[in-house]
């Protein structure tokens, strides 16, 4: 329940930008930081936001937020990340792309690429890339998840295992401080793991909010990844691990 106009606007800002900070909100509304902290605490108690140091992010936990809300979350950052990722994929490459709004953003940036072979378990990505007349698109079989037009399950994973991809472009729901990539659905995760095993180069696209969110299931570790595309400096401990694992980090 949202108890005042300010809290409603705070939720809209969080949906657009991915997070809110106490100091910025106090300045915007010309109120004390204590007032904003109280707003954020009430929104957190209602399950609408999740408190983090200095502010709040959209609530996560054991159930993902709605797909349409995720589309609106940090859109500008996702586009900037997608541009960098697309530039790293050459023409005439074979690519796997998984379910997610970040990977959809990459698909938009691949529309001018030539002669790609894209395998995906994401109906949205197939629809986006259908505008590229030189792109061969292969949709995996499996069970349709209506909430986000994803295709998941054992049939999907078995089909992915038939390929050997040049590149694998992955989104995730969260990245933990120890470098674990996290998500919510085990049926989806088995497909992503199969793609990782069948790819020469694994790319992860993740905006900074992913470092502040939580999810209950592990996809893999960042040490299994070759390139991480993001939009801001990553947490210090994670940066140290990435250096140890020799992961390339591209910041947009």
PDB file of N, CA, C and O in Angstrom, residues 24 32 34 44 50 70-71 79 94-95 102 109 113 138 160 163 167 170 187 200 202-203 207-209 216 218 224 238:
ATOM      1  N   UNK A  24      19.172  12.137  -2.750  1.00  0.00           N
ATOM      2  CA  UNK A  24      18.538  12.708  -3.945  1.00  0.00           C
ATOM      3  C   UNK A  24      17.053  12.975  -3.706  1.00  0.00           C
ATOM      4  O   UNK A  24      16.516  14.004  -4.130  1.00  0.00           O
ATOM      5  N   UNK A  32      13.395  16.295   4.967  1.00  0.00           N
ATOM      6  CA  UNK A  32      14.570  15.769   5.663  1.00  0.00           C
ATOM      7  C   UNK A  32      14.872  14.340   5.216  1.00  0.00           C
ATOM      8  O   UNK A  32      13.986  13.623   4.719  1.00  0.00           O
ATOM      9  N   UNK A  34      15.383  11.991   7.187  1.00  0.00           N
ATOM     10  CA  UNK A  34      14.607  11.116   8.075  1.00  0.00           C
ATOM     11  C   UNK A  34      13.221  10.830   7.487  1.00  0.00           C
ATOM     12  O   UNK A  34      12.719   9.705   7.583  1.00  0.00           O
ATOM     13  N   UNK A  44       9.320  -0.595   1.913  1.00  0.00           N
ATOM     14  CA  UNK A  44       9.975  -1.893   2.102  1.00  0.00           C
ATOM     15  C   UNK A  44       9.075  -2.830   2.905  1.00  0.00           C
ATOM     16  O   UNK A  44       8.953  -4.020   2.585  1.00  0.00           O
ATOM     17  N   UNK A  50      13.199  -2.648  -1.700  1.00  0.00           N
ATOM     18  CA  UNK A  50      14.131  -3.335  -0.820  1.00  0.00           C
ATOM     19  C   UNK A  50      15.212  -2.343  -0.415  1.00  0.00           C
ATOM     20  O   UNK A  50      15.851  -1.726  -1.270  1.00  0.00           O
ATOM     21  N   UNK A  70      10.326  -4.932 -15.362  1.00  0.00           N
ATOM     22  CA  UNK A  70      11.754  -5.120 -15.627  1.00  0.00           C
ATOM     23  C   UNK A  70      12.159  -4.438 -16.928  1.00  0.00           C
ATOM     24  O   UNK A  70      13.277  -3.919 -17.052  1.00  0.00           O
ATOM     25  N   UNK A  71      11.246  -4.390 -17.915  1.00  0.00           N
ATOM     26  CA  UNK A  71      11.545  -3.702 -19.172  1.00  0.00           C
ATOM     27  C   UNK A  71      11.813  -2.218 -18.934  1.00  0.00           C
ATOM     28  O   UNK A  71      12.660  -1.620 -19.571  1.00  0.00           O
ATOM     29  N   UNK A  79      20.427  -0.045 -22.655  1.00  0.00           N
ATOM     30  CA  UNK A  79      20.746   0.273 -24.050  1.00  0.00           C
ATOM     31  C   UNK A  79      22.241   0.509 -24.231  1.00  0.00           C
ATOM     32  O   UNK A  79      22.853   0.016 -25.189  1.00  0.00           O
ATOM     33  N   UNK A  94      27.678 -17.221 -34.810  1.00  0.00           N
ATOM     34  CA  UNK A  94      26.564 -17.954 -34.212  1.00  0.00           C
ATOM     35  C   UNK A  94      26.443 -17.521 -32.754  1.00  0.00           C
ATOM     36  O   UNK A  94      27.440 -17.435 -32.030  1.00  0.00           O
ATOM     37  N   UNK A  95      25.222 -17.237 -32.328  1.00  0.00           N
ATOM     38  CA  UNK A  95      24.998 -16.623 -31.019  1.00  0.00           C
ATOM     39  C   UNK A  95      23.801 -17.272 -30.328  1.00  0.00           C
ATOM     40  O   UNK A  95      22.761 -17.481 -30.955  1.00  0.00           O
ATOM     41  N   UNK A 102      17.571  -7.399 -20.733  1.00  0.00           N
ATOM     42  CA  UNK A 102      18.908  -6.946 -21.158  1.00  0.00           C
ATOM     43  C   UNK A 102      19.318  -7.597 -22.470  1.00  0.00           C
ATOM     44  O   UNK A 102      19.898  -6.951 -23.345  1.00  0.00           O
ATOM     45  N   UNK A 109      20.229  -3.994 -30.890  1.00  0.00           N
ATOM     46  CA  UNK A 109      21.492  -3.458 -31.403  1.00  0.00           C
ATOM     47  C   UNK A 109      22.144  -4.363 -32.447  1.00  0.00           C
ATOM     48  O   UNK A 109      23.149  -3.986 -33.041  1.00  0.00           O
ATOM     49  N   UNK A 113      23.596  -6.075 -38.007  1.00  0.00           N
ATOM     50  CA  UNK A 113      24.609  -7.099 -38.240  1.00  0.00           C
ATOM     51  C   UNK A 113      24.207  -7.962 -39.440  1.00  0.00           C
ATOM     52  O   UNK A 113      23.029  -8.101 -39.759  1.00  0.00           O
ATOM     53  N   UNK A 138      16.716 -19.348 -34.925  1.00  0.00           N
ATOM     54  CA  UNK A 138      16.245 -20.669 -34.536  1.00  0.00           C
ATOM     55  C   UNK A 138      15.664 -20.571 -33.133  1.00  0.00           C
ATOM     56  O   UNK A 138      16.361 -20.214 -32.183  1.00  0.00           O
ATOM     57  N   UNK A 160      19.465 -27.018 -27.180  1.00  0.00           N
ATOM     58  CA  UNK A 160      20.630 -26.135 -27.102  1.00  0.00           C
ATOM     59  C   UNK A 160      21.916 -26.943 -27.160  1.00  0.00           C
ATOM     60  O   UNK A 160      22.913 -26.514 -27.775  1.00  0.00           O
ATOM     61  N   UNK A 163      24.123 -27.563 -30.429  1.00  0.00           N
ATOM     62  CA  UNK A 163      24.875 -26.501 -31.105  1.00  0.00           C
ATOM     63  C   UNK A 163      26.243 -26.274 -30.470  1.00  0.00           C
ATOM     64  O   UNK A 163      26.515 -26.702 -29.347  1.00  0.00           O
ATOM     65  N   UNK A 167      29.301 -17.262 -29.606  1.00  0.00           N
ATOM     66  CA  UNK A 167      29.055 -16.360 -28.468  1.00  0.00           C
ATOM     67  C   UNK A 167      27.757 -16.745 -27.784  1.00  0.00           C
ATOM     68  O   UNK A 167      26.792 -17.162 -28.424  1.00  0.00           O
ATOM     69  N   UNK A 170      24.138 -13.571 -22.188  1.00  0.00           N
ATOM     70  CA  UNK A 170      23.306 -13.952 -21.066  1.00  0.00           C
ATOM     71  C   UNK A 170      22.918 -12.757 -20.213  1.00  0.00           C
ATOM     72  O   UNK A 170      23.749 -11.897 -19.906  1.00  0.00           O
ATOM     73  N   UNK A 187      13.978 -24.254 -14.304  1.00  0.00           N
ATOM     74  CA  UNK A 187      13.755 -24.693 -15.677  1.00  0.00           C
ATOM     75  C   UNK A 187      14.504 -23.801 -16.670  1.00  0.00           C
ATOM     76  O   UNK A 187      15.006 -24.271 -17.691  1.00  0.00           O
ATOM     77  N   UNK A 200      31.868 -20.866 -27.165  1.00  0.00           N
ATOM     78  CA  UNK A 200      33.290 -20.528 -27.147  1.00  0.00           C
ATOM     79  C   UNK A 200      33.559 -19.293 -26.290  1.00  0.00           C
ATOM     80  O   UNK A 200      34.618 -19.170 -25.683  1.00  0.00           O
ATOM     81  N   UNK A 202      31.521 -16.588 -23.512  1.00  0.00           N
ATOM     82  CA  UNK A 202      30.321 -16.286 -22.729  1.00  0.00           C
ATOM     83  C   UNK A 202      30.340 -14.815 -22.324  1.00  0.00           C
ATOM     84  O   UNK A 202      31.301 -14.341 -21.710  1.00  0.00           O
ATOM     85  N   UNK A 203      29.279 -14.107 -22.685  1.00  0.00           N
ATOM     86  CA  UNK A 203      29.127 -12.691 -22.376  1.00  0.00           C
ATOM     87  C   UNK A 203      27.935 -12.512 -21.431  1.00  0.00           C
ATOM     88  O   UNK A 203      26.874 -13.076 -21.668  1.00  0.00           O
ATOM     89  N   UNK A 207      23.168  -4.586 -15.759  1.00  0.00           N
ATOM     90  CA  UNK A 207      23.287  -3.215 -15.258  1.00  0.00           C
ATOM     91  C   UNK A 207      23.575  -3.243 -13.757  1.00  0.00           C
ATOM     92  O   UNK A 207      23.500  -4.289 -13.105  1.00  0.00           O
ATOM     93  N   UNK A 208      23.933  -2.080 -13.200  1.00  0.00           N
ATOM     94  CA  UNK A 208      24.425  -2.018 -11.823  1.00  0.00           C
ATOM     95  C   UNK A 208      23.402  -2.493 -10.793  1.00  0.00           C
ATOM     96  O   UNK A 208      23.775  -2.917  -9.703  1.00  0.00           O
ATOM     97  N   UNK A 209      22.115  -2.443 -11.135  1.00  0.00           N
ATOM     98  CA  UNK A 209      21.093  -2.886 -10.192  1.00  0.00           C
ATOM     99  C   UNK A 209      21.233  -4.369  -9.884  1.00  0.00           C
ATOM    100  O   UNK A 209      20.893  -4.841  -8.800  1.00  0.00           O
ATOM    101  N   UNK A 216      17.231 -16.637  -5.653  1.00  0.00           N
ATOM    102  CA  UNK A 216      17.559 -17.827  -4.857  1.00  0.00           C
ATOM    103  C   UNK A 216      18.366 -18.919  -5.539  1.00  0.00           C
ATOM    104  O   UNK A 216      18.899 -19.799  -4.864  1.00  0.00           O
ATOM    105  N   UNK A 218      21.336 -20.437  -8.330  1.00  0.00           N
ATOM    106  CA  UNK A 218      22.608 -20.120  -8.987  1.00  0.00           C
ATOM    107  C   UNK A 218      22.630 -20.648 -10.419  1.00  0.00           C
ATOM    108  O   UNK A 218      22.297 -21.805 -10.668  1.00  0.00           O
ATOM    109  N   UNK A 224      33.126 -18.494 -14.874  1.00  0.00           N
ATOM    110  CA  UNK A 224      32.780 -19.234 -16.085  1.00  0.00           C
ATOM    111  C   UNK A 224      32.478 -18.307 -17.259  1.00  0.00           C
ATOM    112  O   UNK A 224      32.096 -18.767 -18.336  1.00  0.00           O
ATOM    113  N   UNK A 238      34.076  -7.969  -5.760  1.00  0.00           N
ATOM    114  CA  UNK A 238      33.776  -8.634  -7.015  1.00  0.00           C
ATOM    115  C   UNK A 238      34.813  -8.271  -8.071  1.00  0.00           C
ATOM    116  O   UNK A 238      35.224  -9.122  -8.872  1.00  0.00           O
TER     117      UNK A 238
END
